[in-house]
Amino acid sequence: DARVTQTPRDKVTEMGQEVTMRCQPILGHNTVFWYRQTMMQGLELLAYFRNRAPLDDSGMPKDRFSAEMPDATLATLKIQPSEPRDSAVYFCASGSTGYDEQFFGPGTRLTVL
Amino acid sequence: AQSVSQHNHHVILSEAASLELGCNYSYGGTVNLFWYVQYPGQHLQLLLKYFSGDPLVKGIKGFEAEFIKSKFSFNLRKPSVQWSDTAEYFCAVNAWASGSARQLTFGSGTQLTVLP
């Protein structure tokens, strides 16, 4: 049963450290999304890729966040340097088109102390 | 820009009660509509979706939703909730413009608590 996988599932780090989160989309899906979920802001879209090209990353703080797709099977979200306000659950989702169902991964719970 | 409103932030019901969660969107053109559910500690999963055709859509686990274009609404319903329906529910909209779809916009979510 095809699923989106994310690593790590939990990450605790100290302020200023670099954090890298990884996502493996479902094989054959050509769209990948990164979301951040917090109690205060809810679910926010950070970045959106189609065929590995970034289409929209306007939701992402550019000074410290970066998202890439080195190949079709791997998407990464990096925070450098991390800050306590980055603490959240980060979800990756993939889809076969940009407008149909998105399949979500289990998320990475990030805690920045 | 498209937006999605879920007016009920937290709904508390007893088992067997009927459920209706509101969802309104702001976009006058063609839309695709979704309801996702997030059980405690888990990821979002699709409950149902509407693209076209019959505006009454049936999804998994006994849920259904009705698209009312004139009201810009896509409310989620279930005739009789169970304790296991306790979760957060998200409405999402994908709007079409100039022949292509924009990315999904999610509502703020409604936390449903079902008391045994």
Short mmCIF file of C-alpha atoms in Angstrom, two decimals:
data_model
loop_
_atom_site.label_atom_id
_atom_site.label_comp_id
_atom_site.label_asym_id
_atom_site.label_seq_id
_atom_site.Cartn_x
_atom_site.Cartn_y
_atom_site.Cartn_z
CA ASP A 1 0.00 0.00 0.00
CA ALA A 2 1.72 3.15 -1.24
CA ARG A 3 2.40 5.80 1.39
CA VAL A 4 4.30 9.02 1.81
CA THR A 5 7.15 8.55 4.25
CA GLN A 6 8.85 11.21 6.32
CA THR A 7 11.97 11.17 8.44
CA PRO A 8 12.63 11.84 11.20
CA ARG A 9 9.29 11.44 12.95
CA ASP A 10 10.44 13.47 15.92
CA LYS A 11 13.28 15.95 16.19
CA VAL A 12 14.37 17.93 19.22
CA THR A 13 17.11 20.44 18.66
CA GLU A 14 18.57 23.60 20.11
CA MET A 15 18.10 27.06 18.75
CA GLY A 16 20.59 27.86 16.01
CA GLN A 17 21.06 24.31 14.83
CA GLU A 18 20.35 23.15 11.30
CA VAL A 19 17.37 20.86 10.79
CA THR A 20 16.76 18.74 7.71
CA MET A 21 13.49 16.92 7.17
CA ARG A 22 13.05 14.35 4.41
CA CYS A 23 10.07 13.13 2.48
CA GLN A 24 9.64 10.28 0.05
CA PRO A 25 6.54 10.87 -2.08
CA ILE A 26 4.44 8.06 -3.46
CA LEU A 27 6.11 6.58 -6.52
CA GLY A 28 4.68 8.16 -9.66
CA HIS A 29 3.35 11.27 -7.96
CA ASN A 30 4.69 14.42 -9.58
CA THR A 31 3.50 17.04 -7.09
CA VAL A 32 4.93 17.46 -3.61
CA PHE A 33 3.78 19.84 -0.89
CA TRP A 34 5.29 20.91 2.43
CA TYR A 35 2.92 22.09 5.17
CA ARG A 36 3.45 23.31 8.71
CA GLN A 37 0.85 22.75 11.38
CA THR A 38 0.69 24.67 14.66
CA MET A 39 -2.07 25.24 17.17
CA MET A 40 -2.05 28.96 16.49
CA GLN A 41 -1.77 29.06 12.71
CA GLY A 42 -3.32 25.76 11.73
CA LEU A 43 -2.17 24.17 8.48
CA GLU A 44 0.01 26.42 6.33
CA LEU A 45 1.41 25.65 2.89
CA LEU A 46 5.15 26.28 2.83
CA ALA A 47 6.19 25.06 -0.62
CA TYR A 48 4.85 23.24 -3.65
CA PHE A 49 6.77 21.31 -6.30
CA ARG A 50 5.67 19.89 -9.60
CA ASN A 51 7.99 17.61 -11.53
CA ARG A 52 10.71 18.56 -9.01
CA ALA A 53 10.48 22.26 -9.89
CA PRO A 54 9.40 24.68 -7.17
CA LEU A 55 6.12 26.33 -8.20
CA ASP A 56 5.31 28.24 -5.08
CA ASP A 57 7.32 28.80 -1.94
CA SER A 58 5.73 32.08 -0.92
CA GLY A 59 4.60 30.62 2.39
CA MET A 60 8.14 29.88 3.46
CA PRO A 61 10.43 32.28 5.37
CA LYS A 62 13.18 32.63 2.79
CA ASP A 63 15.93 33.71 5.12
CA ARG A 64 16.09 30.44 7.02
CA PHE A 65 14.00 27.86 5.17
CA SER A 66 14.85 26.08 1.95
CA ALA A 67 13.08 23.27 0.09
CA GLU A 68 14.48 21.10 -2.65
CA MET A 69 13.82 17.94 -4.62
CA PRO A 70 17.19 16.43 -5.49
CA ASP A 71 15.37 13.64 -7.32
CA ALA A 72 11.85 12.37 -7.87
CA THR A 73 11.97 10.15 -4.80
CA LEU A 74 13.22 12.70 -2.26
CA ALA A 75 12.06 16.09 -1.07
CA THR A 76 13.89 17.98 1.66
CA LEU A 77 13.00 20.89 3.89
CA LYS A 78 15.86 22.57 5.68
CA ILE A 79 15.85 25.16 8.43
CA GLN A 80 19.08 26.98 9.17
CA PRO A 81 19.33 28.39 11.77
CA SER A 82 16.34 27.00 13.64
CA GLU A 83 14.39 29.10 16.14
CA PRO A 84 11.89 28.15 18.88
CA ARG A 85 9.03 29.60 16.80
CA ASP A 86 9.75 26.92 14.18
CA SER A 87 8.45 24.27 16.57
CA ALA A 88 5.57 22.58 14.74
CA VAL A 89 4.57 19.46 12.91
CA TYR A 90 5.79 19.50 9.32
CA PHE A 91 3.81 17.44 6.85
CA CYS A 92 4.78 16.40 3.37
CA ALA A 93 2.07 15.44 0.88
CA SER A 94 2.18 14.17 -2.66
CA GLY A 95 -0.30 13.93 -5.49
CA SER A 96 -0.57 12.74 -9.05
CA THR A 97 -1.88 16.12 -10.15
CA GLY A 98 -1.92 19.54 -8.57
CA TYR A 99 -5.66 19.63 -8.06
CA ASP A 100 -6.75 16.19 -6.87
CA GLU A 101 -6.34 14.39 -3.58
CA GLN A 102 -3.13 14.91 -1.67
CA PHE A 103 -1.69 12.02 0.28
CA PHE A 104 -0.11 13.09 3.53
CA GLY A 105 2.86 11.64 5.31
CA PRO A 106 2.96 11.00 9.07
CA GLY A 107 4.71 14.30 9.75
CA THR A 108 7.87 15.38 11.53
CA ARG A 109 7.30 16.87 14.99
CA LEU A 110 10.00 19.50 15.45
CA THR A 111 10.81 21.00 18.80
CA VAL A 112 13.37 23.78 18.94
CA LEU A 113 14.53 24.59 22.46
CA ALA B 1 -7.33 35.02 -3.42
CA GLN B 2 -9.41 32.03 -2.43
CA SER B 3 -10.17 31.47 1.26
CA VAL B 4 -11.93 28.80 3.26
CA SER B 5 -13.90 29.40 6.46
CA GLN B 6 -14.82 26.83 9.05
CA HIS B 7 -16.86 28.69 11.60
CA ASN B 8 -17.06 25.94 14.20
CA HIS B 9 -13.73 25.63 15.95
CA HIS B 10 -14.77 22.99 18.44
CA VAL B 11 -17.87 20.83 18.40
CA ILE B 12 -18.80 18.50 21.23
CA LEU B 13 -21.46 15.83 20.68
CA SER B 14 -22.71 12.71 22.37
CA GLU B 15 -22.59 9.40 20.56
CA ALA B 16 -25.46 8.86 18.12
CA ALA B 17 -26.00 12.60 17.70
CA SER B 18 -26.11 14.01 14.19
CA LEU B 19 -23.23 16.08 12.91
CA GLU B 20 -23.00 19.00 10.55
CA LEU B 21 -19.77 20.95 10.13
CA GLY B 22 -19.85 24.13 8.14
CA CYS B 23 -17.47 25.09 5.34
CA ASN B 24 -17.70 28.19 3.20
CA TYR B 25 -15.29 29.33 0.53
CA SER B 26 -14.78 32.56 -1.31
CA TYR B 27 -14.31 32.03 -5.02
CA GLY B 28 -16.82 32.52 -7.79
CA GLY B 29 -15.39 30.15 -10.36
CA THR B 30 -14.95 26.41 -10.67
CA VAL B 31 -13.79 24.66 -7.53
CA ASN B 32 -12.79 21.22 -6.35
CA LEU B 33 -13.79 20.59 -2.74
CA PHE B 34 -12.41 18.22 -0.14
CA TRP B 35 -12.89 17.17 3.45
CA TYR B 36 -9.92 15.70 5.28
CA VAL B 37 -9.84 14.15 8.75
CA GLN B 38 -6.93 14.07 11.18
CA TYR B 39 -7.25 11.57 14.03
CA PRO B 40 -5.25 12.33 17.17
CA GLY B 41 -1.55 12.04 16.50
CA GLN B 42 -2.03 11.02 12.89
CA HIS B 43 -1.75 12.55 9.44
CA LEU B 44 -4.55 13.97 7.32
CA GLN B 45 -6.66 11.50 5.38
CA LEU B 46 -9.23 12.16 2.70
CA LEU B 47 -12.87 11.70 3.75
CA LEU B 48 -14.52 12.74 0.51
CA LYS B 49 -14.20 15.06 -2.45
CA TYR B 50 -16.37 16.84 -4.98
CA PHE B 51 -15.34 17.68 -8.53
CA SER B 52 -18.59 17.74 -10.49
CA GLY B 53 -21.92 15.95 -10.88
CA ASP B 54 -24.22 15.06 -8.01
CA PRO B 55 -23.71 17.77 -5.36
CA LEU B 56 -24.34 15.25 -2.59
CA VAL B 57 -21.12 13.34 -2.12
CA LYS B 58 -20.73 10.22 -0.02
CA GLY B 59 -17.40 9.44 1.58
CA ILE B 60 -15.89 6.90 3.90
CA LYS B 61 -17.14 5.99 7.37
CA GLY B 62 -20.69 7.19 6.73
CA PHE B 63 -19.80 10.82 6.05
CA GLU B 64 -21.38 12.87 3.32
CA ALA B 65 -21.18 16.46 2.14
CA GLU B 66 -23.40 18.69 0.07
CA PHE B 67 -22.10 21.26 -2.36
CA ILE B 68 -24.41 24.27 -2.57
CA LYS B 69 -22.95 26.53 -5.21
CA SER B 70 -25.29 29.45 -4.50
CA LYS B 71 -24.17 29.49 -0.88
CA PHE B 72 -20.49 28.78 -1.58
CA SER B 73 -20.78 25.98 0.95
CA PHE B 74 -19.67 22.38 1.32
CA ASN B 75 -20.95 21.21 4.69
CA LEU B 76 -19.99 17.85 6.12
CA ARG B 77 -22.66 15.64 7.69
CA LYS B 78 -23.03 12.35 9.48
CA PRO B 79 -26.37 11.09 10.79
CA SER B 80 -24.99 9.36 13.87
CA VAL B 81 -21.49 9.98 15.22
CA GLN B 82 -19.35 7.50 17.11
CA TRP B 83 -16.69 8.01 19.73
CA SER B 84 -14.13 7.00 17.10
CA ASP B 85 -15.08 10.05 15.01
CA THR B 86 -13.27 12.26 17.51
CA ALA B 87 -10.78 14.08 15.31
CA GLU B 88 -10.03 17.35 13.59
CA TYR B 89 -11.81 17.96 10.30
CA PHE B 90 -10.45 20.18 7.56
CA CYS B 91 -12.29 21.56 4.57
CA ALA B 92 -10.12 22.36 1.54
CA VAL B 93 -10.72 24.08 -1.76
CA ASN B 94 -8.88 24.06 -5.04
CA ALA B 95 -9.93 26.87 -7.35
CA TRP B 96 -9.58 26.84 -11.12
CA ALA B 97 -8.46 29.97 -12.91
CA SER B 98 -7.27 30.43 -16.48
CA GLY B 99 -7.53 26.72 -17.16
CA SER B 100 -5.32 25.60 -14.32
CA ALA B 101 -5.84 24.82 -10.68
CA ARG B 102 -4.24 26.60 -7.78
CA GLN B 103 -2.92 24.71 -4.85
CA LEU B 104 -5.23 23.50 -2.13
CA THR B 105 -6.34 26.04 0.47
CA PHE B 106 -7.28 24.55 3.84
CA GLY B 107 -9.69 25.88 6.40
CA SER B 108 -8.61 26.32 10.00
CA GLY B 109 -10.14 23.03 11.03
CA THR B 110 -12.93 21.95 13.38
CA GLN B 111 -12.13 19.80 16.38
CA LEU B 112 -14.90 17.27 16.95
CA THR B 113 -15.14 15.60 20.33
CA VAL B 114 -17.63 12.77 20.68
CA LEU B 115 -18.52 11.82 24.23
CA PRO B 116 -19.19 8.15 24.91
#
